[in-house]
CSV table of C-alpha atoms and ligand atoms in Angstrom, one decimal:
chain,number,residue,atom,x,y,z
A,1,UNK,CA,-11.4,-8.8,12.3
A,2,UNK,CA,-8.1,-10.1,11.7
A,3,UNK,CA,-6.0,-13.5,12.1
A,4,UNK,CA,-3.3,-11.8,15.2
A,5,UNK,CA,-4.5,-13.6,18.0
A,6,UNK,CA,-2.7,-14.8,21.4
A,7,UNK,CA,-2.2,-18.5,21.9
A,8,UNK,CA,-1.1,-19.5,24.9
A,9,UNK,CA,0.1,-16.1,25.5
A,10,UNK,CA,2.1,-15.8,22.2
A,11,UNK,CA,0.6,-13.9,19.8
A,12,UNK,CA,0.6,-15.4,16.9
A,13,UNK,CA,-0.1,-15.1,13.2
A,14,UNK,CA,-2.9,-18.0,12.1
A,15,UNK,CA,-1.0,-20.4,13.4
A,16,UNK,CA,2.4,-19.5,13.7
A,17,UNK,CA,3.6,-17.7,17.2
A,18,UNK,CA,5.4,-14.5,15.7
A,19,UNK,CA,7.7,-15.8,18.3
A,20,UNK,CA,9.4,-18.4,16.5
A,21,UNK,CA,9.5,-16.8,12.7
A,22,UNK,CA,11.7,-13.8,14.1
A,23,UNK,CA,14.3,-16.3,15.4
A,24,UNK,CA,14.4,-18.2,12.1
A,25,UNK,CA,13.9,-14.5,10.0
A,26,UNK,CA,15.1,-11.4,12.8
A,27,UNK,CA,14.1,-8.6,13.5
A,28,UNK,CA,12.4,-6.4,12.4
A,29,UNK,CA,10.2,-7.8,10.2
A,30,UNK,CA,6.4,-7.3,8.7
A,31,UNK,CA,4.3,-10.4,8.6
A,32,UNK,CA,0.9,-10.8,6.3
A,33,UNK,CA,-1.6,-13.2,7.2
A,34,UNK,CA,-3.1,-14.5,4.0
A,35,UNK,CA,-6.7,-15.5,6.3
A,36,UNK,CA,-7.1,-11.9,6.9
A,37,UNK,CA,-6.5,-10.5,3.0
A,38,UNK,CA,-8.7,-13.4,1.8
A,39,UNK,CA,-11.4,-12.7,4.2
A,40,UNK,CA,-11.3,-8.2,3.8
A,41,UNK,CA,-11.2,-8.9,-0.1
A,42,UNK,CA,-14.2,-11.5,0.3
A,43,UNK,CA,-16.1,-9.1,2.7
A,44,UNK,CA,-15.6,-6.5,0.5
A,45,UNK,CA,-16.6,-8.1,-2.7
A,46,UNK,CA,-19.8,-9.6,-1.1
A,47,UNK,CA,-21.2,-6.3,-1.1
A,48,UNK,CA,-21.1,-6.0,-5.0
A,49,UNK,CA,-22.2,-9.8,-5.9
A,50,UNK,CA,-25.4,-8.6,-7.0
A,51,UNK,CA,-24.2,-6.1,-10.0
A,52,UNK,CA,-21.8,-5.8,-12.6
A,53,UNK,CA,-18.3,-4.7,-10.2
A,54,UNK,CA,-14.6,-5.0,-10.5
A,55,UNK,CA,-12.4,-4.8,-7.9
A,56,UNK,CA,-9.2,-3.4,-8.5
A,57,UNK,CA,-7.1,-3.5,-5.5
A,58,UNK,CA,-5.0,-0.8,-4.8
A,59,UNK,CA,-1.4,-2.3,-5.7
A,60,UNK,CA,0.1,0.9,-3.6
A,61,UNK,CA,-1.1,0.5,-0.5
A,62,UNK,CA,1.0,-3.6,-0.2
A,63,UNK,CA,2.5,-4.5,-3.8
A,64,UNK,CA,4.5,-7.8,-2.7
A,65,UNK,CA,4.1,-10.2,-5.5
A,66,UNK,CA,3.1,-12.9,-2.4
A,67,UNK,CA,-0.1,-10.8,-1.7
A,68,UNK,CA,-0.7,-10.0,-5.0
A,69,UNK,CA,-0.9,-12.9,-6.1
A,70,UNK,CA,-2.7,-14.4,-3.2
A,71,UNK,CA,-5.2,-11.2,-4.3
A,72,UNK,CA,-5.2,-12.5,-7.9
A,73,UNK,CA,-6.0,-15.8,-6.9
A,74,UNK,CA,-9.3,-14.1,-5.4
A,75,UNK,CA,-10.5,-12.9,-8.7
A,76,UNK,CA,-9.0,-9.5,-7.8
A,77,UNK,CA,-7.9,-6.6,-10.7
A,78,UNK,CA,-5.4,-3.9,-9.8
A,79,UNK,CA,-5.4,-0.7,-9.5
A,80,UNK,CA,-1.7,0.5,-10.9
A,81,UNK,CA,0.1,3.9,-10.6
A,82,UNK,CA,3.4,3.1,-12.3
A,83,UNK,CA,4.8,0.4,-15.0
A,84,UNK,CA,6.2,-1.0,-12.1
A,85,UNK,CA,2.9,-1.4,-10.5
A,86,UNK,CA,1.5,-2.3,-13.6
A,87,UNK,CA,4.3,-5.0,-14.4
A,88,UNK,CA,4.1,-6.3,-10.5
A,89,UNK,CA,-0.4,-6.8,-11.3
A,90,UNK,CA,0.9,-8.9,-15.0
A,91,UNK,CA,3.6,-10.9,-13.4
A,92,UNK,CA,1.1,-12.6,-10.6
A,93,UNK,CA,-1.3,-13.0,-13.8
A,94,UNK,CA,-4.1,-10.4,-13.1
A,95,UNK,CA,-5.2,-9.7,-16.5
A,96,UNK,CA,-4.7,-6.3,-18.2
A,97,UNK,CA,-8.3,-6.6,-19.1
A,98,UNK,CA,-8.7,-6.2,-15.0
A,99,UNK,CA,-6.1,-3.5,-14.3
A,100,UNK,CA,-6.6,0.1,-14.3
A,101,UNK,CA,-3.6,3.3,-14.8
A,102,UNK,CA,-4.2,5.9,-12.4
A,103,UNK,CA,-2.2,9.0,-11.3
A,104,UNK,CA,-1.2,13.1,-12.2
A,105,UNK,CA,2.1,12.2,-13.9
A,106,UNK,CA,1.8,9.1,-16.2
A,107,UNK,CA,5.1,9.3,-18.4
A,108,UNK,CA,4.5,8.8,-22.2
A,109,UNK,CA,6.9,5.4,-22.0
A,110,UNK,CA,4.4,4.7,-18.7
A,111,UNK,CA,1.3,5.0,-21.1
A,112,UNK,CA,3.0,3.5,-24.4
A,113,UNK,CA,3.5,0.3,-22.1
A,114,UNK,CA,-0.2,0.1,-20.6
A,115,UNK,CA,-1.6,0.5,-24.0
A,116,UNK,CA,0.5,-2.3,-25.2
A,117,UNK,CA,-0.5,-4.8,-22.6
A,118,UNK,CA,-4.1,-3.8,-23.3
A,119,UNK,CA,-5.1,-2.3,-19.8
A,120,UNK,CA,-8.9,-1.7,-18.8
A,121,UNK,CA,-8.8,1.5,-18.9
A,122,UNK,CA,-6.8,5.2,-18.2
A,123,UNK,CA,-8.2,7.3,-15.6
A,124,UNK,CA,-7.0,10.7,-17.1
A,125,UNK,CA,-6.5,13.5,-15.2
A,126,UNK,CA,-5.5,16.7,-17.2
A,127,UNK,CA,-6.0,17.7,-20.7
A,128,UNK,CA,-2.0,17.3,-21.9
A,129,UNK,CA,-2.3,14.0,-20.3
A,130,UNK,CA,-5.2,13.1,-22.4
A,131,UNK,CA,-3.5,14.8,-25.6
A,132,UNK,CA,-0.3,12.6,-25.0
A,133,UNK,CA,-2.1,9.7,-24.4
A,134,UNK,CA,-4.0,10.1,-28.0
A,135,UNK,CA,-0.7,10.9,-29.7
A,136,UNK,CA,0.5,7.6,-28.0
A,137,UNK,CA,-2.0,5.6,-29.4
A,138,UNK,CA,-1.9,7.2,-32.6
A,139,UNK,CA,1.5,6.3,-33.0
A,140,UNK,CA,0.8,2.6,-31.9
A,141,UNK,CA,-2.0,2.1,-34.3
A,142,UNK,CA,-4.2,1.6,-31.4
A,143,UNK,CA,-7.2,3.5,-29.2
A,144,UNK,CA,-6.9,4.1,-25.6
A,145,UNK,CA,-9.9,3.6,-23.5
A,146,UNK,CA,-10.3,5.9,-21.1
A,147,UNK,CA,-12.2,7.6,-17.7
A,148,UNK,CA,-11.7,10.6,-17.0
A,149,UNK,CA,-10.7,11.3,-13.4
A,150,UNK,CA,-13.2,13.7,-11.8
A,151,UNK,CA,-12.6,16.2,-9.0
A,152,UNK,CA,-15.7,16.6,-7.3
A,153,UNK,CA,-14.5,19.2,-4.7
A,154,UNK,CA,-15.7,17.2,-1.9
A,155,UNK,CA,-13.8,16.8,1.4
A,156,UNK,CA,-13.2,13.8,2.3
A,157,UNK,CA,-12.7,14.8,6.6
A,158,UNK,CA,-9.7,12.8,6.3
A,159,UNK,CA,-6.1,13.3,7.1
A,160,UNK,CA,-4.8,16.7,5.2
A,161,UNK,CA,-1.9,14.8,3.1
A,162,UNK,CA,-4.4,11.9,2.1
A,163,UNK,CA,-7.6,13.6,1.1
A,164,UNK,CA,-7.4,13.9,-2.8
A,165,UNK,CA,-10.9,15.7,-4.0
A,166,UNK,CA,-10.8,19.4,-3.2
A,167,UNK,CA,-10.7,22.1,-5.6
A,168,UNK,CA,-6.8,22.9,-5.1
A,169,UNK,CA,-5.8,19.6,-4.5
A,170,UNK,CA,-3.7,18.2,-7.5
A,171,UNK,CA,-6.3,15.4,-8.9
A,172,UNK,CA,-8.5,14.9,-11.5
A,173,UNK,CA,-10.1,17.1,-13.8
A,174,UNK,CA,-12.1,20.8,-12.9
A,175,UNK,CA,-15.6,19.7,-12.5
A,176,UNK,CA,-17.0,22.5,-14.6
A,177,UNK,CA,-14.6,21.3,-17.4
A,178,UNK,CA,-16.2,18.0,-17.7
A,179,UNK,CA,-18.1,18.1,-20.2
A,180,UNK,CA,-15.6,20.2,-22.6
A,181,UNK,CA,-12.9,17.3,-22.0
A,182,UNK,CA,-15.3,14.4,-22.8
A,183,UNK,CA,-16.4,16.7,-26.1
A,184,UNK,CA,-12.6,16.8,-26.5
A,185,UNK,CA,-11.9,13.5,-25.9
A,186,UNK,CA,-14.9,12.1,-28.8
A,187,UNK,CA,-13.4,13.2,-31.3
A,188,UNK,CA,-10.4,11.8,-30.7
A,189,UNK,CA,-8.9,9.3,-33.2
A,190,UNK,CA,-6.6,7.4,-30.6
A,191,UNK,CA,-9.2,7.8,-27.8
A,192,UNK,CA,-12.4,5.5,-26.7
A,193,UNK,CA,-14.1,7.4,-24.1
A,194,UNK,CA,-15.7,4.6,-21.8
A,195,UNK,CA,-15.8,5.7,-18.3
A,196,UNK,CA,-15.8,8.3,-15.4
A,197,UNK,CA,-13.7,7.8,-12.3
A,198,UNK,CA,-13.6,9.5,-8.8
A,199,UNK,CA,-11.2,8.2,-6.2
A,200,UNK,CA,-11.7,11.8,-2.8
A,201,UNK,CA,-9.1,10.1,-0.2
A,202,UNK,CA,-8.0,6.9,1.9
A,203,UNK,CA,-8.8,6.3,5.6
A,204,UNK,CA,-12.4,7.6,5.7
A,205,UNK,CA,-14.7,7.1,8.3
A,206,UNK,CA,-17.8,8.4,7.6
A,207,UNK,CA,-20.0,7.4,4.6
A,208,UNK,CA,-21.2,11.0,4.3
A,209,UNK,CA,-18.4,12.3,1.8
A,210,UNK,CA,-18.8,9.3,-0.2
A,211,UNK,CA,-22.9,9.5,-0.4
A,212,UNK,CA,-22.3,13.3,-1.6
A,213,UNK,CA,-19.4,12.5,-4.2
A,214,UNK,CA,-21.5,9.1,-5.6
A,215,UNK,CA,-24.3,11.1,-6.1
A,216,UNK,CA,-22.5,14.0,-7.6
A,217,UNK,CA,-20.7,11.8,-10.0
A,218,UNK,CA,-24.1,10.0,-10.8
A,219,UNK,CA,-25.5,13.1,-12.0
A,220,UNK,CA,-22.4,14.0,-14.0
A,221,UNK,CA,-22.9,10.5,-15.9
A,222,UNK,CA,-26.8,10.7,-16.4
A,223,UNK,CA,-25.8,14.5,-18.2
A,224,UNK,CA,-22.6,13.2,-20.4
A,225,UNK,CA,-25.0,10.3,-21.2
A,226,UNK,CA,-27.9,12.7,-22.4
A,227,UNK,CA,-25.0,14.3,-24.4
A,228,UNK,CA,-24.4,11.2,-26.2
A,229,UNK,CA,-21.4,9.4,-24.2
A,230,UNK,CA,-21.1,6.2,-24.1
A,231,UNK,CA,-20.4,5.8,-20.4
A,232,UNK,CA,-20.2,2.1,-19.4
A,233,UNK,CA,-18.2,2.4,-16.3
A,234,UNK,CA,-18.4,4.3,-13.0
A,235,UNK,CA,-14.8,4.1,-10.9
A,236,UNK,CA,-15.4,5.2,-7.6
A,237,UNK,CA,-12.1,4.9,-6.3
A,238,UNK,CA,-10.9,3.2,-2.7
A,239,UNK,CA,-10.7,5.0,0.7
A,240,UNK,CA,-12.9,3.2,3.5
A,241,UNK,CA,-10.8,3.3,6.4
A,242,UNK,CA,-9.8,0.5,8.7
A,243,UNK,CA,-10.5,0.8,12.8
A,244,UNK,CA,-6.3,1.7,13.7
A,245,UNK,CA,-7.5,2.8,17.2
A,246,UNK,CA,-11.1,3.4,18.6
A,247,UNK,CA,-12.2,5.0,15.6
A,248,UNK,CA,-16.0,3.8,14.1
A,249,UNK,CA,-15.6,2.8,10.3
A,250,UNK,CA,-18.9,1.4,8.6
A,251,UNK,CA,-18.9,-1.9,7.8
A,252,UNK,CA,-18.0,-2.4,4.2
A,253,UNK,CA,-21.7,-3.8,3.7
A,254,UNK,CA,-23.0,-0.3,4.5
A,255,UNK,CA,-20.8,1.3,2.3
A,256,UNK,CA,-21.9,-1.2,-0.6
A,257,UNK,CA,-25.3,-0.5,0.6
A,258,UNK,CA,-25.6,3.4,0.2
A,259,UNK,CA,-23.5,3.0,-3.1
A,260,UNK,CA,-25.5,1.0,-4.8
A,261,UNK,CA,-28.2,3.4,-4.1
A,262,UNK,CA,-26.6,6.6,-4.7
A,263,UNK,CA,-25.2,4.9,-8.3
A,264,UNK,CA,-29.0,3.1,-8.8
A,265,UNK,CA,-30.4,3.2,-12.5
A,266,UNK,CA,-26.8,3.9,-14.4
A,267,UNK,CA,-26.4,0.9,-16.1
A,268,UNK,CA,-22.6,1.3,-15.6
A,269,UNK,CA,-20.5,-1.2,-14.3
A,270,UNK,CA,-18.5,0.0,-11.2
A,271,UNK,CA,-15.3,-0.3,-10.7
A,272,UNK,CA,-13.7,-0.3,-7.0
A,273,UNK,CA,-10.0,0.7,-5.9
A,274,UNK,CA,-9.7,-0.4,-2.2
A,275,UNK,CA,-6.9,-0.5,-0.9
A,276,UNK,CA,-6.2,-0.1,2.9
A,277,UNK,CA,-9.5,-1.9,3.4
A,278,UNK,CA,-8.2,-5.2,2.5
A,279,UNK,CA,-4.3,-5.4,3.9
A,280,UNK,CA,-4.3,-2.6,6.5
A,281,UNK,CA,-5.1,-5.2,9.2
A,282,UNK,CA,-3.9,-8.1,7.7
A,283,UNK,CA,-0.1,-7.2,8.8
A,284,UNK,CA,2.1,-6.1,12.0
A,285,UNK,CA,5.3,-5.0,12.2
A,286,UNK,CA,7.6,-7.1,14.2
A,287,UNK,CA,10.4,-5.4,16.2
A,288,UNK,CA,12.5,-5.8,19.0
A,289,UNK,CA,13.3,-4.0,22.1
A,290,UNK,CA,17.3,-2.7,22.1
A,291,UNK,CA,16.9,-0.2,25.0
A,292,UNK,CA,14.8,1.3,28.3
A,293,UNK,CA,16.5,4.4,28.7
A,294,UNK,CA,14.9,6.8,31.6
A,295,UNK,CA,15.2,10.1,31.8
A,296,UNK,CA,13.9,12.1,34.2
A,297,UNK,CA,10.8,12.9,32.6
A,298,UNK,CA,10.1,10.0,30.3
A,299,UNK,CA,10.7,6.3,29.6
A,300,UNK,CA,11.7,5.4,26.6
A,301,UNK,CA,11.8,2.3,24.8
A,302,UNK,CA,14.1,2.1,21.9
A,303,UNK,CA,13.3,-0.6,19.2
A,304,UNK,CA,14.7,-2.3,16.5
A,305,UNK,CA,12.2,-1.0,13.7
A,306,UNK,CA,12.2,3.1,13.2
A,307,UNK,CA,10.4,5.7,10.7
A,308,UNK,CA,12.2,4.3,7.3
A,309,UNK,CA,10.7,0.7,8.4
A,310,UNK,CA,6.8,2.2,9.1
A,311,UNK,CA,6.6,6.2,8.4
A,312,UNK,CA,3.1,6.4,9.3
A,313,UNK,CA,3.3,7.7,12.5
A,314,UNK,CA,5.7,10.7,11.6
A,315,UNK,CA,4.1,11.4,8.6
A,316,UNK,CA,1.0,11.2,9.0
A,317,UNK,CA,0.4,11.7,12.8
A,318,UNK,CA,-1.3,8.0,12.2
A,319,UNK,CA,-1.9,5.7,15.5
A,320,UNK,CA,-1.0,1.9,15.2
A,321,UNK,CA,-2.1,-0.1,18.0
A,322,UNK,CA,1.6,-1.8,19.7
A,323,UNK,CA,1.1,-5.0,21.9
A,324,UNK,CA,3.6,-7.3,23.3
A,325,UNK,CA,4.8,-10.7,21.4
A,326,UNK,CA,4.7,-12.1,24.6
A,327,UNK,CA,1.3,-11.8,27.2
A,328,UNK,CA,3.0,-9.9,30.2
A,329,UNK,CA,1.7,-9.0,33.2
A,330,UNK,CA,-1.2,-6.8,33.0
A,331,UNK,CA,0.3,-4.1,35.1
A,332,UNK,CA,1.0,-1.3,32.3
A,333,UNK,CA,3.5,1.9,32.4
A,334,UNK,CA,3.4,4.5,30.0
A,335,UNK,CA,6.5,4.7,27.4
A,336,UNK,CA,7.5,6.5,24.7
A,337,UNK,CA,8.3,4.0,21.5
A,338,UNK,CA,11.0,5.1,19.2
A,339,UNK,CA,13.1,3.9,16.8
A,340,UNK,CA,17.1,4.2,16.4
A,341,UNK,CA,17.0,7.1,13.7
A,342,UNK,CA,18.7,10.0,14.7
A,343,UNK,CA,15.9,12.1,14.0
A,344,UNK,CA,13.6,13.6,16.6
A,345,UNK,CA,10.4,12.9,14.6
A,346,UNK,CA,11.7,9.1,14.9
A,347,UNK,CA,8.6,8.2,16.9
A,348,UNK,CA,5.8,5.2,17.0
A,349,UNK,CA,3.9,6.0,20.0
A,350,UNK,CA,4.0,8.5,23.0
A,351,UNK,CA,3.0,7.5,26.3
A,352,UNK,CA,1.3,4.3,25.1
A,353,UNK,CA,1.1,1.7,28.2
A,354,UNK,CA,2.5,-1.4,27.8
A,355,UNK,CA,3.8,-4.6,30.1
A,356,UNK,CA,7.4,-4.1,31.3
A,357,UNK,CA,9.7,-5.2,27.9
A,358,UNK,CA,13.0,-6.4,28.2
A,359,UNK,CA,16.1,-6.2,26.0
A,360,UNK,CA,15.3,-8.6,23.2
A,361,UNK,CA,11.7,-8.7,23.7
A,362,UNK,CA,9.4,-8.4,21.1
A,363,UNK,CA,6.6,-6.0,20.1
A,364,UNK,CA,3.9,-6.1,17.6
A,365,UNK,CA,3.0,-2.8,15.8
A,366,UNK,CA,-0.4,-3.6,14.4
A,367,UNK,CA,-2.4,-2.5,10.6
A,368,UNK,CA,1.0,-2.1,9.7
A,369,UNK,CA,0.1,-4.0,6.3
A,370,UNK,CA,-1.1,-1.1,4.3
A,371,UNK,CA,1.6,1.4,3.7
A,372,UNK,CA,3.9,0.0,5.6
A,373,UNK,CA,6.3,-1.7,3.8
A,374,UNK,CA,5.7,-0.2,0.3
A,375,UNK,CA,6.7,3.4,1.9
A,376,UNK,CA,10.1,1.6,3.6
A,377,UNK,CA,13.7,3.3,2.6
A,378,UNK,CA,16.9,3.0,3.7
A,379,UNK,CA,17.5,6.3,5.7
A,380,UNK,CA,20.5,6.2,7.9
A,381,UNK,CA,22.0,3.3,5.8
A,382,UNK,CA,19.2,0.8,7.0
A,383,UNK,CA,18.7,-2.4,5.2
A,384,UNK,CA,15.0,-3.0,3.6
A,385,UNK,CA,13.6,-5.2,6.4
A,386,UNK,CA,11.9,-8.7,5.4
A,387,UNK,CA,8.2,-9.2,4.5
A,388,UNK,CA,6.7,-12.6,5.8
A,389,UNK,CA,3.3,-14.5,4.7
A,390,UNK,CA,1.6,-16.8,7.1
A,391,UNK,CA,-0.9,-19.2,5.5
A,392,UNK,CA,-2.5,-21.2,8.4
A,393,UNK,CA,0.3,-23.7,9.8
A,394,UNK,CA,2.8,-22.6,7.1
A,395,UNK,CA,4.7,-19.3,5.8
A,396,UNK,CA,7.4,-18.1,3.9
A,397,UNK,CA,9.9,-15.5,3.2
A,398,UNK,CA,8.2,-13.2,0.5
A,399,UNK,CA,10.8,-10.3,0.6
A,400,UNK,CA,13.7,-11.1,1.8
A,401,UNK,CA,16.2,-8.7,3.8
A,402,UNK,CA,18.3,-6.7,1.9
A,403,UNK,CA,21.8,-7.6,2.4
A,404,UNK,CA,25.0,-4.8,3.6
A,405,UNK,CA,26.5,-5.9,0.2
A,406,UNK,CA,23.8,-5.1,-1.3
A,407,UNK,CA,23.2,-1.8,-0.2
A,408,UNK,CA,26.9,-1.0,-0.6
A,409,UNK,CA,26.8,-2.2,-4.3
A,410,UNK,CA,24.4,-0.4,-5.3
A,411,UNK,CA,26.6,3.1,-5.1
A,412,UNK,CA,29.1,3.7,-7.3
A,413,UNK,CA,32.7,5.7,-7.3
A,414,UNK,CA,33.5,7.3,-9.9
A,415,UNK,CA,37.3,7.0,-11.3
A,416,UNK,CA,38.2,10.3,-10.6
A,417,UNK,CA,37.7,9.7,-7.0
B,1,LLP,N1,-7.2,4.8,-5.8
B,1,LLP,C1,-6.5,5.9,-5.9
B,1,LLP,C2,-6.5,6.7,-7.1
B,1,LLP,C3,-5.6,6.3,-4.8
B,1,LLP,O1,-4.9,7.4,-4.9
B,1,LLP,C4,-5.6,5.5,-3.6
B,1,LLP,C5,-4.8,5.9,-2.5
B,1,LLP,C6,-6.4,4.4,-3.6
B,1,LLP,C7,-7.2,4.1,-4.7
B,1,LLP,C8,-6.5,3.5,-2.4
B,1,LLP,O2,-7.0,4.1,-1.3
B,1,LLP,P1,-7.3,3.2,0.0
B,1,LLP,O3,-8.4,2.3,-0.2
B,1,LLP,O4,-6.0,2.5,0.4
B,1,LLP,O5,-7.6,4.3,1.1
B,1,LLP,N2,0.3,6.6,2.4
B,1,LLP,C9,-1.0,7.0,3.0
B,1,LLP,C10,-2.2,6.6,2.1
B,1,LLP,C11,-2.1,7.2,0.7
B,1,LLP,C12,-3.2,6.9,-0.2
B,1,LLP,C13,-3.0,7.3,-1.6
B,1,LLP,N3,-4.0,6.9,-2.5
B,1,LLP,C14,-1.2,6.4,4.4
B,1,LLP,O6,-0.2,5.6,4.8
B,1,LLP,O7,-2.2,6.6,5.0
């Protein structure tokens, strides 16, 4: 459920008609409505209220201070992949008692910086990592608490680029090392061991690969336990997908349901990174028509967004749902939506059926608030396109478009030249 609804055939966000904020902001633009976040996070979290959780939300998949911090506001931690990430979770005032440092490639300044703000904890994911993490601390005077990042060598049956827990995919640690690295680990002096942490993809929908990787991972902490670690903390990641299409995704009480019984009789608090789950659907990406060109063969209608603005559908092969600003007559023709990058792969939607759109007219590309604006660049000299939050009757500029001189200044000519 989300908060994009048509009002007097203007779809609008809460209560603002997407309509009026692109004459005051242009096109294109991505707009958040704060009802939706509020209510996914809520949703979410309702499922855990009953045992010891944290939800760290997945700062990668929206990391505009605005949601952030409406997230913080929430009760939400963070899941962080970069200083930047981490400093983005500080700055809105989620405690570093609350965030989480995941990822393959944590630099040793990237580390130094967590351990000084006094993160939760380090989901490690390689022996070197772990060793330069300890040599870290060392040098601080200080102990790092840490998880280390399982690979269960499950499939998650998602996308190819986005499913993180097979055997040759880059994450985590080798299962049948497990028990060696938390032996390692022990008798580290700049290392608390604390926690194990399992994160197998994003965009799941099916509870299946879940059930088989929670109960996996449960047996993994009942046998480090019998070995005499101290494992107070099970992280099992993010990943629930969000309906983009026609697709059937459990209901986020289900999926709290089945883990609570796969993870039953730990005594570990569990820690939860979704990400997609909570903004996916709580933004669109506004853009305007520039061109119907017909060929003989196709129609196409040429907007003002394109693959740097929302790269989803080239990469990924992903389907967003596009609807008209404006209710228009019900009769649909199929068109082919693309953007103006000169690049064949440029493409939002293939023979997708919509009203007839005129020049100017606007289009709303939907679950565009996961991944959306946080993968933008500025291919083909582009500026970074505006990100807008909608709070009921009200809403605000929370990014605002980069400027030419901007993107001009930020090159530089040598003196030779
Ligand atoms: N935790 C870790 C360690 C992750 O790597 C990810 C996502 C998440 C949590 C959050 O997963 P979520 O709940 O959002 O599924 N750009 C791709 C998605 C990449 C996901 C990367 N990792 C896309 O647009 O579909």
């Amino acid at each position: 459920m989300d908060h994009f609804t048509y009002i007097n055939g203007q779809l609008h966000a809460e209560d603002v008609a997407l309509e009026r904020i692109a004459k005051e902001v242009g096109t294109p633009f991505y707009c958040y409505s704060t009802a939706t976040i509020a209510r996914h996070y809520q949703v979410f979290a309702e499922g855990f209220k009953d045992i010891k959780a944290t939800i760290c939300f997945a700062v990668k998949a929206n990391s505009n201070l605005a949601v952030l911090k409406t997230l913080a506001n929430l009760g939400s931690g963070a899941d962080c992949v970069s200083m930047g990430e981490i400093m983005r979770a500080l700055k809105v005032g989620i405690k570093a008692d609350k965030i989480v440092f995941s990822g393959v490639g944590k630099t040793r300044a990237e580390l130094k910086y967590a351990l000084e703000a006094g993160i939760m904890q380090f989901n490690v994911e390689s022996e070197p990592e772990l060793n330069a993490l300890n040599e870290v601390a060392i040098e601080l005077g200080s102990t790092a608490p840490i998880a280390f990042r399982v690979n269960p060598d499950i499939d998650a049956g998602s996308h190819d680029k986005i499913s993180t827990g097979r055997k040759g995919d880059k994450f985590g640690i080798q299962w049948e090392k497990a028990h060696e690295m938390y032996e390692i680990a022990s008798n580290m002096e700049g290392i608390d061991v604390q926690g194990v942490s399992i994160h197998i993809g994003s965009q799941l929908s099916d509870l299946n690969p879940f059930e088989r990787a929670f109960e996996k991972v449960a047996g993994l902490v009942r046998s480090l336990k019998e070995a005499g670690h101290d494992i107070k903390r099970l992280d099992l990641g993010g990943g629930l997908g969000i309906p983009y299409n026609s697709e059937e995704i459990p209901h986020p009480a289900e999926y709290a349901k089945m883990t609570i019984a796969a993870t039953k009789g730990l005594d570990c608090e569990l820690v939860f990174e979704p990400g997609r789950l909570i903004v996916g659907n709580a933004g669109v990406l506004v853009t305007a028509a520039i061109y119907e060109k017909y060929t003989s063969d196709r129609k196409f209608l040429i907007v003002d967004a394109a693959m740097n603005d929302l790269i989803r559908p080239t990469l990924y092969d992903a389907h967003h749902e596009i609807v008209a600003v404006k209710e228009g007559d019900p009769a649909k023709r199929p068109v082919d939506i693309v953007g103006p990058i000169c690049e064949t792969g440029d493409i939002f939607a293939k023979r997708r059926l919509l009203p007839q759109v005129r020049e100017g007219d606007l289009l709303a590309i939907r679950s565009a608030g996961a991944y959306g604006a946080v993968q933008s660049s500025g291919y083909n000299s582009r500026p970074i396109i505006p990100e807008v939050l909608v709070n009921g009757s009200e809403y605000a500029i929370v990014r605002r478009r980069e400027t030419y001189a901007e993107m001009l200044g930020k090159d530089q000519i040598p003196e030779w030249l």
